Coordinates of C-alpha atoms in Angstrom, one line a residue:
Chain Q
X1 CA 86.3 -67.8 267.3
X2 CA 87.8 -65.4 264.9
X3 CA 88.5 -67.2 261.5
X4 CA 90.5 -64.5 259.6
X5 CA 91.3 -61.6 260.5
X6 CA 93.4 -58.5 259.1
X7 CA 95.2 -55.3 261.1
X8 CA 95.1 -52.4 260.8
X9 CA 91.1 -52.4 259.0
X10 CA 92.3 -48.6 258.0
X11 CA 95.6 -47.1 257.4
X12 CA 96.6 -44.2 256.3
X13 CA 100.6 -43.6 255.6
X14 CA 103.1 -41.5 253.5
X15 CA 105.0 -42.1 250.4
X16 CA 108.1 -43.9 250.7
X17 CA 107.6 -45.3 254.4
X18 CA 107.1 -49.2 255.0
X19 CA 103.8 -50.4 255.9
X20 CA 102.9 -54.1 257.0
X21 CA 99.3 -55.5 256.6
X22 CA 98.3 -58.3 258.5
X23 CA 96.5 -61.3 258.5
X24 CA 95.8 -64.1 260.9
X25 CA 93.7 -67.6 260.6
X26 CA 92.8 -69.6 263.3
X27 CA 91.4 -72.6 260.7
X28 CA 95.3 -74.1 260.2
X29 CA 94.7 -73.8 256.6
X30 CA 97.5 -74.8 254.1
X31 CA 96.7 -71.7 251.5
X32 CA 96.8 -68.2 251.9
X33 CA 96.5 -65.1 250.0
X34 CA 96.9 -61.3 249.4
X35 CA 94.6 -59.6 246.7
X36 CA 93.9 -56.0 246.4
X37 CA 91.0 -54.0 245.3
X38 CA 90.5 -51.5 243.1
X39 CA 87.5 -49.4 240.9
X40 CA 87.4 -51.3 237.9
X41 CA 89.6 -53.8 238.1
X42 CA 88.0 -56.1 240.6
X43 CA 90.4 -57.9 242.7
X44 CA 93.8 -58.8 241.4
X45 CA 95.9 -61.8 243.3
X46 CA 99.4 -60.2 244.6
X47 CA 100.8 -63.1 246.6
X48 CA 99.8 -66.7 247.8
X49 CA 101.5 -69.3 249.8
X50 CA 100.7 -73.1 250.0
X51 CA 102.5 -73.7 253.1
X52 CA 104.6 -72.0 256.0
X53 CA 107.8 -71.0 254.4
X54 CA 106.5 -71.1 250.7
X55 CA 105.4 -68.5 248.7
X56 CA 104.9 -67.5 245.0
X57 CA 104.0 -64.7 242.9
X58 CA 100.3 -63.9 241.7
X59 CA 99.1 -60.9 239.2
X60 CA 100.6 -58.1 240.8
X61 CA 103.2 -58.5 243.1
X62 CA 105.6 -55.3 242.4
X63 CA 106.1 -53.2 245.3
X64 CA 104.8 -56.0 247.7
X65 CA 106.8 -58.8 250.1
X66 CA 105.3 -61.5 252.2
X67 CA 106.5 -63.9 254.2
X68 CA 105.1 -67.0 255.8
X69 CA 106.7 -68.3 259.0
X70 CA 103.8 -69.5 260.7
X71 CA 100.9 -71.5 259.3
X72 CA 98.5 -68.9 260.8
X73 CA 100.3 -65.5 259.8
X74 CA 100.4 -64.1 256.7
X75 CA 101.7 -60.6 256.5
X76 CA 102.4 -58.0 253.6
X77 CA 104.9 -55.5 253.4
X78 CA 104.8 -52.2 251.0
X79 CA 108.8 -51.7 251.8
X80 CA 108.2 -47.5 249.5
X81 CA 104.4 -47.0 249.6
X82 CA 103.3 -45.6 246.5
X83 CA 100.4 -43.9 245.7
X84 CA 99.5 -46.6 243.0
X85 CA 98.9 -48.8 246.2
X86 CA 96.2 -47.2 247.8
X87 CA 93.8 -49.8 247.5
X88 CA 91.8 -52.0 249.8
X89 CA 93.6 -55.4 250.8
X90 CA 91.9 -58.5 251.1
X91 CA 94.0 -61.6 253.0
X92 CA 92.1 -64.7 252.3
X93 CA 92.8 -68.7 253.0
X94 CA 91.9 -72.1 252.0
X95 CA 92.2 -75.4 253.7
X96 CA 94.1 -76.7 250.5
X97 CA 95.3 -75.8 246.4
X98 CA 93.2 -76.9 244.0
X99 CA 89.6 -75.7 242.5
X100 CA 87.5 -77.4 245.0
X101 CA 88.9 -75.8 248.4
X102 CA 86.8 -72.8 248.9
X103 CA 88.5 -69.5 249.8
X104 CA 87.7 -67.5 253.2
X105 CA 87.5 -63.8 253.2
X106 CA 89.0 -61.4 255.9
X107 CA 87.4 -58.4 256.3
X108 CA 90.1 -56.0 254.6
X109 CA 91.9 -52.9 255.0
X110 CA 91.8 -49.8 253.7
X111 CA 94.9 -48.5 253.3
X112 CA 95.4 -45.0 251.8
X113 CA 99.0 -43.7 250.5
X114 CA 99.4 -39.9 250.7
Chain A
X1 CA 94.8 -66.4 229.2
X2 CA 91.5 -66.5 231.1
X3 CA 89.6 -63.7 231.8
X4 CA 86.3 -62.5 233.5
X5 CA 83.8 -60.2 231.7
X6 CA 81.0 -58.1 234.1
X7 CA 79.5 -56.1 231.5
X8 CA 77.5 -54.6 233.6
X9 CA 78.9 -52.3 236.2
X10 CA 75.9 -51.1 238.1
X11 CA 72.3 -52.1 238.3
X12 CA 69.6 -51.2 239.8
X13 CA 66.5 -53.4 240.6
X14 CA 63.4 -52.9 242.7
X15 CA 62.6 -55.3 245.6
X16 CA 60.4 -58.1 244.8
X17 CA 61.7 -58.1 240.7
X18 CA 63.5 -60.6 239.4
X19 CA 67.6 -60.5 238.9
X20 CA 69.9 -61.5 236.5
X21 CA 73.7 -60.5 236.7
X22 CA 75.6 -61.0 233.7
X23 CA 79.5 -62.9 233.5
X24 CA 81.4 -64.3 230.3
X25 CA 84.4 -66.0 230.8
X26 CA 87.4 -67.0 228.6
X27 CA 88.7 -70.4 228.9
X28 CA 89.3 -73.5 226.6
X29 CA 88.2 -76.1 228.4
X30 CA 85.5 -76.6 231.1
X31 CA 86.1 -73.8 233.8
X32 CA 85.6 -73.7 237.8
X33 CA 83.4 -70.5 238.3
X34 CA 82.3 -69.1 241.6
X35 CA 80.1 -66.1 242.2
X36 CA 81.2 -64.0 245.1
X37 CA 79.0 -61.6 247.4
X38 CA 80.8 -58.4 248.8
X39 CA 78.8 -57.0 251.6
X40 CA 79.6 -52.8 252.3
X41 CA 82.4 -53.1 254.4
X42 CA 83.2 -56.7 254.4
X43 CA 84.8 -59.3 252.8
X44 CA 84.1 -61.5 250.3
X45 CA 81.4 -64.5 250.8
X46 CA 80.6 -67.7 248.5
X47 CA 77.2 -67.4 246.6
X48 CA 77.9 -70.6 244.4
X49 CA 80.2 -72.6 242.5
X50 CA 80.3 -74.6 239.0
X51 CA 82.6 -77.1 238.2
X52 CA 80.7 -80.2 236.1
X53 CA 77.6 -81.5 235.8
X54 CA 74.3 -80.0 236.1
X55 CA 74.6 -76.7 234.9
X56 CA 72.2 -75.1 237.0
X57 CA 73.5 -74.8 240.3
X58 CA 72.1 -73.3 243.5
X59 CA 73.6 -71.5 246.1
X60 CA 72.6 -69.4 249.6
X61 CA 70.4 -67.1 250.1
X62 CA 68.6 -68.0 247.2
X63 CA 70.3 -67.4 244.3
X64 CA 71.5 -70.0 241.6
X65 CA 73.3 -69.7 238.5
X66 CA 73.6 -71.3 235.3
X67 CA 76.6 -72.8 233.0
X68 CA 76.2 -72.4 229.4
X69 CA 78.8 -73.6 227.8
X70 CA 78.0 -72.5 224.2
X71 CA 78.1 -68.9 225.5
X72 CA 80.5 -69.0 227.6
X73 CA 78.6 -67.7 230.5
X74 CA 77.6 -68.0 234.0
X75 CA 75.1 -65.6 235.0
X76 CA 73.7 -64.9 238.5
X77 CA 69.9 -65.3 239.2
X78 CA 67.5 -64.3 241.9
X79 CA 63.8 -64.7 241.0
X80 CA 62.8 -62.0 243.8
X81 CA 65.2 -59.7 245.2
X82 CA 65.2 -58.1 248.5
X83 CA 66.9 -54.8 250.2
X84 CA 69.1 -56.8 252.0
X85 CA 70.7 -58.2 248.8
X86 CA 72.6 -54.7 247.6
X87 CA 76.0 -55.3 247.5
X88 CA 79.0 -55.7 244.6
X89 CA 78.8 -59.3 243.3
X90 CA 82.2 -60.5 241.6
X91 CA 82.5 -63.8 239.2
X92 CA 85.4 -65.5 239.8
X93 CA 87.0 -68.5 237.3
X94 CA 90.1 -70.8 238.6
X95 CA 93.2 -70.4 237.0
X96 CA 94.5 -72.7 234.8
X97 CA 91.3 -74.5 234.6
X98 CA 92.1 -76.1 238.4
X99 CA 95.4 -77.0 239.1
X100 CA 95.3 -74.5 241.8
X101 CA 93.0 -72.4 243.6
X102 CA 94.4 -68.9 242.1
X103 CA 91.6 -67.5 241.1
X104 CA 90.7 -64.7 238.4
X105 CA 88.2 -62.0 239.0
X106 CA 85.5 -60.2 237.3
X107 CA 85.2 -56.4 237.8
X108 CA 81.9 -56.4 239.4
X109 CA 78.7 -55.9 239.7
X110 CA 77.4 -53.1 242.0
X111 CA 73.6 -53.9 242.8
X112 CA 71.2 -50.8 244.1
X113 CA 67.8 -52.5 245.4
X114 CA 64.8 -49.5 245.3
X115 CA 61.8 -50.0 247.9

């Protein structure tokens, strides 16, 4: 039933350590993305992927790695959490590019960088 | 490059009165605009989208929005608002006026509803 899903919805780690968000669609859509949240900024694309095994660069992608193996997966990695990356994470997906396709939210995480 | 304007960061609004939320965009040419609905604690959900033709468009729950063009704006209307409508409302515009589907994002809107 799911649609998309993310794990862990809260996380709270240490500066420097590795943390992987993930995110999961059971729709076989071509498109995925990572944006974050944050006051005053709204959300800001990180990374997106058009298919398994491609991936590109969005607004803010410093600090961040993905990697797309499988059509359905598409995690994030913070290989040094920083501070600057507490944030809440948004994964979402699209059945295709282009203006028409209509992105699908996942329910975020909260992920908080001591 | 393209950008989304939310002047207004917060509003409040009692149930039953009417709604407007404010966005301005930046873009040459005819942009794709989408107004997103962030429950607390969930993700982001579809109110409406523009991308030609009529300029008033309507969306769920019964909101609608309108393209003008000359102003460059797309504001979000609901003639009669109800408690169930508070949330943070982002405007959204395409990148690159549609080649993809990256899309930019307004700051947001938070909206407080009073009995």
């Amino acid at each position: 039933d799911a649609g998309i899903t993310q794990s862990p919805r809260y996380k709270i780690t240490e500066t420097g350590r590795q943390v992987t968000l993930m995110c999961h669609q059971t729709w076989s859509h071509s498109y995925m993305f990572w944006y974050r949240q944050d006051l005053g900024h709204g959300l800001r694309l990180i990374y997106y992927s058009a298919a398994a095994d491609i991936t590109d660069k969005g607004e803010v992608p410093d600090g961040y790695v993905v990697s797309r193996s499988k059509t359905e997966n598409f995690p994030l990695t913070l290989e040094s959490a920083t501070r600057s990356q507490t944030s809440v994470y948004f994964c979402a997906s699209s059945v295709a590019g282009g203006p028409f396709n209509e992105q699908f939210f996942g329910p975020g995480t909260r992920l908080t960088v001591l | 490059a393209q950008s989304v304007t939310q002047p207004d960061i917060h509003i409040t609004v009692s149930e039953g009165a009417s709604l407007e939320l404010r966005c301005n965009y930046s873009y040459g040419a005819t942009p794709y605009l989408f107004w997103y609905v962030q429950s607390p604690g969930q993700g982001l959900q579809l109110l409406l989208k523009y991308f030609s033709g009529d300029t008033l468009v309507q969306g769920i729950k019964g909101f609608e929005a309108e393209f003008k063009r000359s102003q460059s704006s797309f504001n979000l209307r609901k003639p009669s608002v109800h408690w169930s409508d508070a949330a943070e409302y982002f405007c959204a515009v395409v990148e690159g006026g549609g080649a993809t589907n990256k899309l930019i994002f307004g700051t947001g809107t938070l909206l407080a509803v009073q009995p």
